[in-house]
mmCIF file of C-alpha atoms in Angstrom:
data_model
loop_
_atom_site.group_PDB
_atom_site.id
_atom_site.type_symbol
_atom_site.label_atom_id
_atom_site.label_comp_id
_atom_site.label_asym_id
_atom_site.label_seq_id
_atom_site.Cartn_x
_atom_site.Cartn_y
_atom_site.Cartn_z
ATOM 1 C CA UNK A 4 0.000 0.000 0.000
ATOM 2 C CA UNK A 5 1.654 3.174 -1.246
ATOM 3 C CA UNK A 6 1.159 6.932 -1.043
ATOM 4 C CA UNK A 7 -0.525 7.354 -4.425
ATOM 5 C CA UNK A 8 -3.378 5.106 -3.253
ATOM 6 C CA UNK A 9 -4.309 7.511 -0.443
ATOM 7 C CA UNK A 10 -4.423 10.852 -2.277
ATOM 8 C CA UNK A 11 -7.490 12.852 -1.271
ATOM 9 C CA UNK A 12 -10.042 13.987 -3.838
ATOM 10 C CA UNK A 13 -11.219 16.796 -1.561
ATOM 11 C CA UNK A 14 -8.086 18.609 -0.352
ATOM 12 C CA UNK A 15 -6.327 21.089 -2.628
ATOM 13 C CA UNK A 16 -3.056 23.035 -2.273
ATOM 14 C CA UNK A 17 -2.599 26.726 -1.608
ATOM 15 C CA UNK A 18 -0.953 29.345 -3.815
ATOM 16 C CA UNK A 19 1.623 31.841 -2.590
ATOM 17 C CA UNK A 20 -0.887 34.629 -3.162
ATOM 18 C CA UNK A 21 -3.524 33.095 -0.880
ATOM 19 C CA UNK A 22 -4.188 34.888 2.382
ATOM 20 C CA UNK A 23 -3.705 33.318 5.785
ATOM 21 C CA UNK A 24 -7.410 33.901 6.377
ATOM 22 C CA UNK A 25 -8.329 31.788 3.333
ATOM 23 C CA UNK A 26 -5.882 29.082 4.357
ATOM 24 C CA UNK A 27 -7.406 28.887 7.833
ATOM 25 C CA UNK A 28 -10.891 28.572 6.352
ATOM 26 C CA UNK A 29 -9.729 25.720 4.110
ATOM 27 C CA UNK A 30 -8.051 23.994 7.052
ATOM 28 C CA UNK A 31 -11.190 24.280 9.144
ATOM 29 C CA UNK A 32 -13.359 22.973 6.317
ATOM 30 C CA UNK A 33 -11.051 20.022 5.569
ATOM 31 C CA UNK A 34 -10.143 19.427 9.240
ATOM 32 C CA UNK A 35 -6.390 19.551 8.649
ATOM 33 C CA UNK A 36 -3.500 21.359 10.343
ATOM 34 C CA UNK A 37 -1.126 21.795 7.381
ATOM 35 C CA UNK A 38 -1.472 22.532 3.669
ATOM 36 C CA UNK A 39 1.103 22.574 0.858
ATOM 37 C CA UNK A 40 1.852 25.626 -1.248
ATOM 38 C CA UNK A 41 2.237 24.743 -4.920
ATOM 39 C CA UNK A 42 3.507 26.886 -7.785
ATOM 40 C CA UNK A 43 4.038 25.659 -11.364
ATOM 41 C CA UNK A 44 3.383 22.090 -10.265
ATOM 42 C CA UNK A 45 6.060 22.112 -7.554
ATOM 43 C CA UNK A 46 5.682 22.093 -3.773
ATOM 44 C CA UNK A 47 7.491 25.257 -2.681
ATOM 45 C CA UNK A 48 6.557 25.064 0.990
ATOM 46 C CA UNK A 49 3.783 24.398 3.459
ATOM 47 C CA UNK A 50 1.973 26.238 6.219
ATOM 48 C CA UNK A 51 0.832 25.113 9.641
ATOM 49 C CA UNK A 52 -2.371 26.301 11.235
ATOM 50 C CA UNK A 53 -0.563 27.667 14.288
ATOM 51 C CA UNK A 54 1.699 29.869 12.130
ATOM 52 C CA UNK A 55 -1.339 31.546 10.549
ATOM 53 C CA UNK A 56 -3.269 32.466 13.676
ATOM 54 C CA UNK A 57 -3.589 36.219 14.303
ATOM 55 C CA UNK A 58 -1.965 36.874 10.907
ATOM 56 C CA UNK A 59 -5.047 36.540 8.732
ATOM 57 C CA UNK A 60 -4.247 39.622 6.633
ATOM 58 C CA UNK A 61 -0.844 38.297 5.499
ATOM 59 C CA UNK A 62 -0.072 36.167 2.451
ATOM 60 C CA UNK A 63 0.880 32.545 3.073
ATOM 61 C CA UNK A 64 4.093 33.121 1.108
ATOM 62 C CA UNK A 65 5.414 35.135 4.059
ATOM 63 C CA UNK A 66 4.430 32.480 6.591
ATOM 64 C CA UNK A 67 5.342 29.251 4.837
ATOM 65 C CA UNK A 68 7.928 26.698 5.889
ATOM 66 C CA UNK A 69 10.219 25.926 2.947
ATOM 67 C CA UNK A 70 11.467 22.554 4.245
ATOM 68 C CA UNK A 71 9.625 20.705 1.503
ATOM 69 C CA UNK A 72 11.573 17.473 2.063
ATOM 70 C CA UNK A 73 10.019 17.267 5.532
ATOM 71 C CA UNK A 74 6.472 17.664 4.267
ATOM 72 C CA UNK A 75 6.558 15.603 1.050
ATOM 73 C CA UNK A 76 6.593 11.887 0.292
ATOM 74 C CA UNK A 77 7.200 10.072 -2.978
ATOM 75 C CA UNK A 78 4.132 8.499 -4.574
ATOM 76 C CA UNK A 79 5.646 5.031 -4.021
ATOM 77 C CA UNK A 80 6.331 5.570 -0.299
ATOM 78 C CA UNK A 81 4.947 2.687 1.765
ATOM 79 C CA UNK A 82 2.120 3.269 4.242
ATOM 80 C CA UNK A 83 4.355 2.330 7.202
ATOM 81 C CA UNK A 84 6.802 5.085 6.242
ATOM 82 C CA UNK A 85 3.938 7.552 5.814
ATOM 83 C CA UNK A 86 2.616 6.834 9.301
ATOM 84 C CA UNK A 87 6.147 7.141 10.666
ATOM 85 C CA UNK A 88 6.706 10.542 9.078
ATOM 86 C CA UNK A 89 3.338 11.864 10.222
ATOM 87 C CA UNK A 90 4.070 10.721 13.761
ATOM 88 C CA UNK A 91 7.614 12.135 13.797
ATOM 89 C CA UNK A 92 6.615 15.605 12.619
ATOM 90 C CA UNK A 93 3.087 15.611 14.097
ATOM 91 C CA UNK A 94 1.505 16.184 10.687
ATOM 92 C CA UNK A 95 -2.022 15.185 9.754
ATOM 93 C CA UNK A 96 -1.383 15.814 6.049
ATOM 94 C CA UNK A 97 1.509 15.226 3.649
ATOM 95 C CA UNK A 98 2.046 16.291 0.044
ATOM 96 C CA UNK A 99 2.715 13.554 -2.522
ATOM 97 C CA UNK A 100 5.173 14.057 -5.392
ATOM 98 C CA UNK A 101 6.334 11.876 -8.289
ATOM 99 C CA UNK A 102 9.866 10.982 -9.398
ATOM 100 C CA UNK A 103 10.220 14.427 -11.008
ATOM 101 C CA UNK A 104 9.046 16.097 -7.753
ATOM 102 C CA UNK A 105 5.824 17.174 -9.467
ATOM 103 C CA UNK A 106 2.939 17.633 -7.032
ATOM 104 C CA UNK A 107 0.380 14.802 -7.160
ATOM 105 C CA UNK A 108 -1.952 15.552 -4.261
ATOM 106 C CA UNK A 109 -2.422 15.503 -0.496
ATOM 107 C CA UNK A 110 -2.734 12.613 1.948
ATOM 108 C CA UNK A 111 -4.708 13.226 5.147
ATOM 109 C CA UNK A 112 -4.719 11.144 8.317
ATOM 110 C CA UNK A 113 -8.474 10.714 7.931
ATOM 111 C CA UNK A 114 -8.265 9.249 4.421
ATOM 112 C CA UNK A 115 -5.191 7.212 5.311
ATOM 113 C CA UNK A 116 -7.003 5.670 8.269
ATOM 114 C CA UNK A 117 -10.200 4.889 6.367
ATOM 115 C CA UNK A 118 -8.539 3.345 3.325
ATOM 116 C CA UNK A 119 -5.869 1.426 5.229
ATOM 117 C CA UNK A 120 -8.478 0.000 7.614
ATOM 118 C CA UNK A 121 -10.713 -1.067 4.735
ATOM 119 C CA UNK A 122 -7.793 -2.999 3.227
ATOM 120 C CA UNK A 123 -6.374 -4.333 6.482
ATOM 121 C CA UNK A 124 -6.681 -7.770 8.027
ATOM 122 C CA UNK A 125 -8.715 -6.211 10.839
ATOM 123 C CA UNK A 126 -11.817 -6.506 8.673
ATOM 124 C CA UNK A 127 -11.338 -10.251 8.177
ATOM 125 C CA UNK A 128 -13.209 -12.815 10.224
ATOM 126 C CA UNK A 129 -11.440 -14.097 13.304
ATOM 127 C CA UNK A 130 -10.838 -13.463 16.986
ATOM 128 C CA UNK A 131 -8.527 -11.299 19.066
ATOM 129 C CA UNK A 132 -6.130 -12.155 21.872
ATOM 130 C CA UNK A 133 -4.149 -9.693 23.988
ATOM 131 C CA UNK A 134 -1.180 -11.223 25.787
ATOM 132 C CA UNK A 135 1.154 -9.686 28.340
ATOM 133 C CA UNK A 136 4.877 -10.336 28.089
ATOM 134 C CA UNK A 137 8.113 -8.594 29.026
ATOM 135 C CA UNK A 138 9.995 -6.947 26.181
ATOM 136 C CA UNK A 139 13.008 -9.208 26.667
ATOM 137 C CA UNK A 140 10.842 -12.336 26.356
ATOM 138 C CA UNK A 141 8.807 -11.143 23.380
ATOM 139 C CA UNK A 142 9.260 -13.258 20.251
ATOM 140 C CA UNK A 143 6.835 -12.985 17.362
ATOM 141 C CA UNK A 144 8.335 -16.171 15.910
ATOM 142 C CA UNK A 145 7.453 -18.170 19.024
ATOM 143 C CA UNK A 146 3.966 -16.682 19.296
ATOM 144 C CA UNK A 147 3.333 -17.438 15.636
ATOM 145 C CA UNK A 148 4.604 -21.004 16.051
ATOM 146 C CA UNK A 149 2.273 -21.602 19.010
ATOM 147 C CA UNK A 150 -0.717 -20.247 17.088
ATOM 148 C CA UNK A 151 0.070 -22.201 13.927
ATOM 149 C CA UNK A 152 0.545 -25.413 15.899
ATOM 150 C CA UNK A 153 -3.139 -25.001 16.752
ATOM 151 C CA UNK A 154 -4.128 -24.331 13.121
ATOM 152 C CA UNK A 155 -4.493 -20.574 13.584
ATOM 153 C CA UNK A 156 -2.587 -17.900 11.689
ATOM 154 C CA UNK A 157 -1.746 -14.359 12.780
ATOM 155 C CA UNK A 158 -3.311 -11.888 10.347
ATOM 156 C CA UNK A 159 -2.631 -8.703 12.334
ATOM 157 C CA UNK A 160 -0.449 -7.796 15.307
ATOM 158 C CA UNK A 161 0.044 -4.622 17.357
ATOM 159 C CA UNK A 162 2.377 -3.941 20.278
ATOM 160 C CA UNK A 163 1.722 -1.508 23.132
ATOM 161 C CA UNK A 164 4.432 -0.680 25.658
ATOM 162 C CA UNK A 165 3.099 -0.147 29.181
ATOM 163 C CA UNK A 166 6.234 1.899 29.989
ATOM 164 C CA UNK A 167 6.674 0.295 33.391
ATOM 165 C CA UNK A 168 9.831 -0.792 35.206
ATOM 166 C CA UNK A 169 9.592 -4.302 33.756
ATOM 167 C CA UNK A 170 9.242 -3.085 30.148
ATOM 168 C CA UNK A 171 5.944 -4.948 29.877
ATOM 169 C CA UNK A 172 4.244 -5.261 26.505
ATOM 170 C CA UNK A 173 0.632 -5.872 25.590
ATOM 171 C CA UNK A 174 0.584 -7.731 22.284
ATOM 172 C CA UNK A 175 -2.756 -7.592 20.452
ATOM 173 C CA UNK A 176 -3.136 -10.450 17.980
ATOM 174 C CA UNK A 177 -5.852 -10.947 15.362
ATOM 175 C CA UNK A 178 -6.126 -14.599 14.307
ATOM 176 C CA UNK A 179 -8.011 -16.133 11.404
ATOM 177 C CA UNK A 180 -10.027 -18.471 13.650
ATOM 178 C CA UNK A 181 -13.109 -17.675 15.692
ATOM 179 C CA UNK A 182 -12.752 -20.318 18.404
ATOM 180 C CA UNK A 183 -9.353 -20.161 20.101
ATOM 181 C CA UNK A 184 -9.669 -22.488 23.087
ATOM 182 C CA UNK A 185 -6.598 -24.526 22.141
ATOM 183 C CA UNK A 186 -4.542 -21.460 21.200
ATOM 184 C CA UNK A 187 -5.284 -19.837 24.557
ATOM 185 C CA UNK A 188 -4.371 -23.004 26.439
ATOM 186 C CA UNK A 189 -1.095 -23.347 24.534
ATOM 187 C CA UNK A 190 -0.095 -19.729 25.097
ATOM 188 C CA UNK A 191 -0.735 -20.046 28.823
ATOM 189 C CA UNK A 192 1.205 -23.322 28.901
ATOM 190 C CA UNK A 193 4.204 -21.468 27.437
ATOM 191 C CA UNK A 194 3.956 -18.811 30.141
ATOM 192 C CA UNK A 195 2.045 -16.067 28.346
ATOM 193 C CA UNK A 196 -0.522 -14.151 30.378
ATOM 194 C CA UNK A 197 -3.828 -13.726 28.532
ATOM 195 C CA UNK A 198 -5.338 -10.361 29.458
ATOM 196 C CA UNK A 199 -8.160 -10.260 26.906
ATOM 197 C CA UNK A 200 -9.885 -12.249 24.189
ATOM 198 C CA UNK A 201 -13.153 -11.913 22.319
ATOM 199 C CA UNK A 202 -13.099 -15.550 21.226
ATOM 200 C CA UNK A 203 -16.293 -17.403 22.179
ATOM 201 C CA UNK A 204 -14.596 -20.425 23.754
ATOM 202 C CA UNK A 205 -17.967 -21.838 24.729
ATOM 203 C CA UNK A 206 -20.927 -20.909 22.495
ATOM 204 C CA UNK A 207 -23.283 -21.330 25.460
ATOM 205 C CA UNK A 208 -21.356 -18.933 27.657
ATOM 206 C CA UNK A 209 -19.662 -16.626 25.170
ATOM 207 C CA UNK A 210 -21.024 -13.407 26.685
ATOM 208 C CA UNK A 211 -19.860 -14.394 30.162
ATOM 209 C CA UNK A 212 -16.445 -15.335 28.792
ATOM 210 C CA UNK A 213 -16.059 -12.049 26.913
ATOM 211 C CA UNK A 214 -17.118 -10.031 29.963
ATOM 212 C CA UNK A 215 -14.612 -11.882 32.152
ATOM 213 C CA UNK A 216 -11.754 -11.229 29.720
ATOM 214 C CA UNK A 217 -12.779 -7.583 29.296
ATOM 215 C CA UNK A 218 -12.799 -6.958 33.065
ATOM 216 C CA UNK A 219 -9.435 -8.690 33.374
ATOM 217 C CA UNK A 220 -8.005 -6.540 30.565
ATOM 218 C CA UNK A 221 -9.325 -3.271 32.028
ATOM 219 C CA UNK A 222 -7.875 -4.120 35.438
ATOM 220 C CA UNK A 223 -4.331 -4.683 34.138
#
């Protein structure tokens, strides 16, 4: 999944001659915090919402940041790199350019989230497990082996650091199976603490099971 797949059809760039007031109105309408400034097909800079406040009568040319390499991504940039750049610079938009640095469009966090979710494994059928493990003991290879030994495959995985003294991790795993009784038992046998699952281990008591796991997860 690459940058060109996430270009918005609704967000347009600014011109140097645009006023800060106009830029702020566009940002409010599109719910973004940055916009590129494009001249002759090239990104010449970008403006942030905070740099425009109380300067509505000025032109964006006087207020723009010219570090275009910070704000642009190539059209073949992978989604993981896009998320990384947005997180690093606290952007909720990025400008996309081609190999000749010609402006192609804008990516917004909103569109990126919607499209990437629609194409992600999170929409596939299956159940979720959250396990607790120390960072030093974490091994995706071992977790995958345990799951696959019980005929379940990992289709999505996320890691959350609890930032405690023990460097504890919560590992959220989406598996391609609905009923995970054997997977859960195997993980616990290998010393993993199960803090949450939405798998209906017993069809007759699935709601009770889910509630128990949810309470356990919220109390960790």
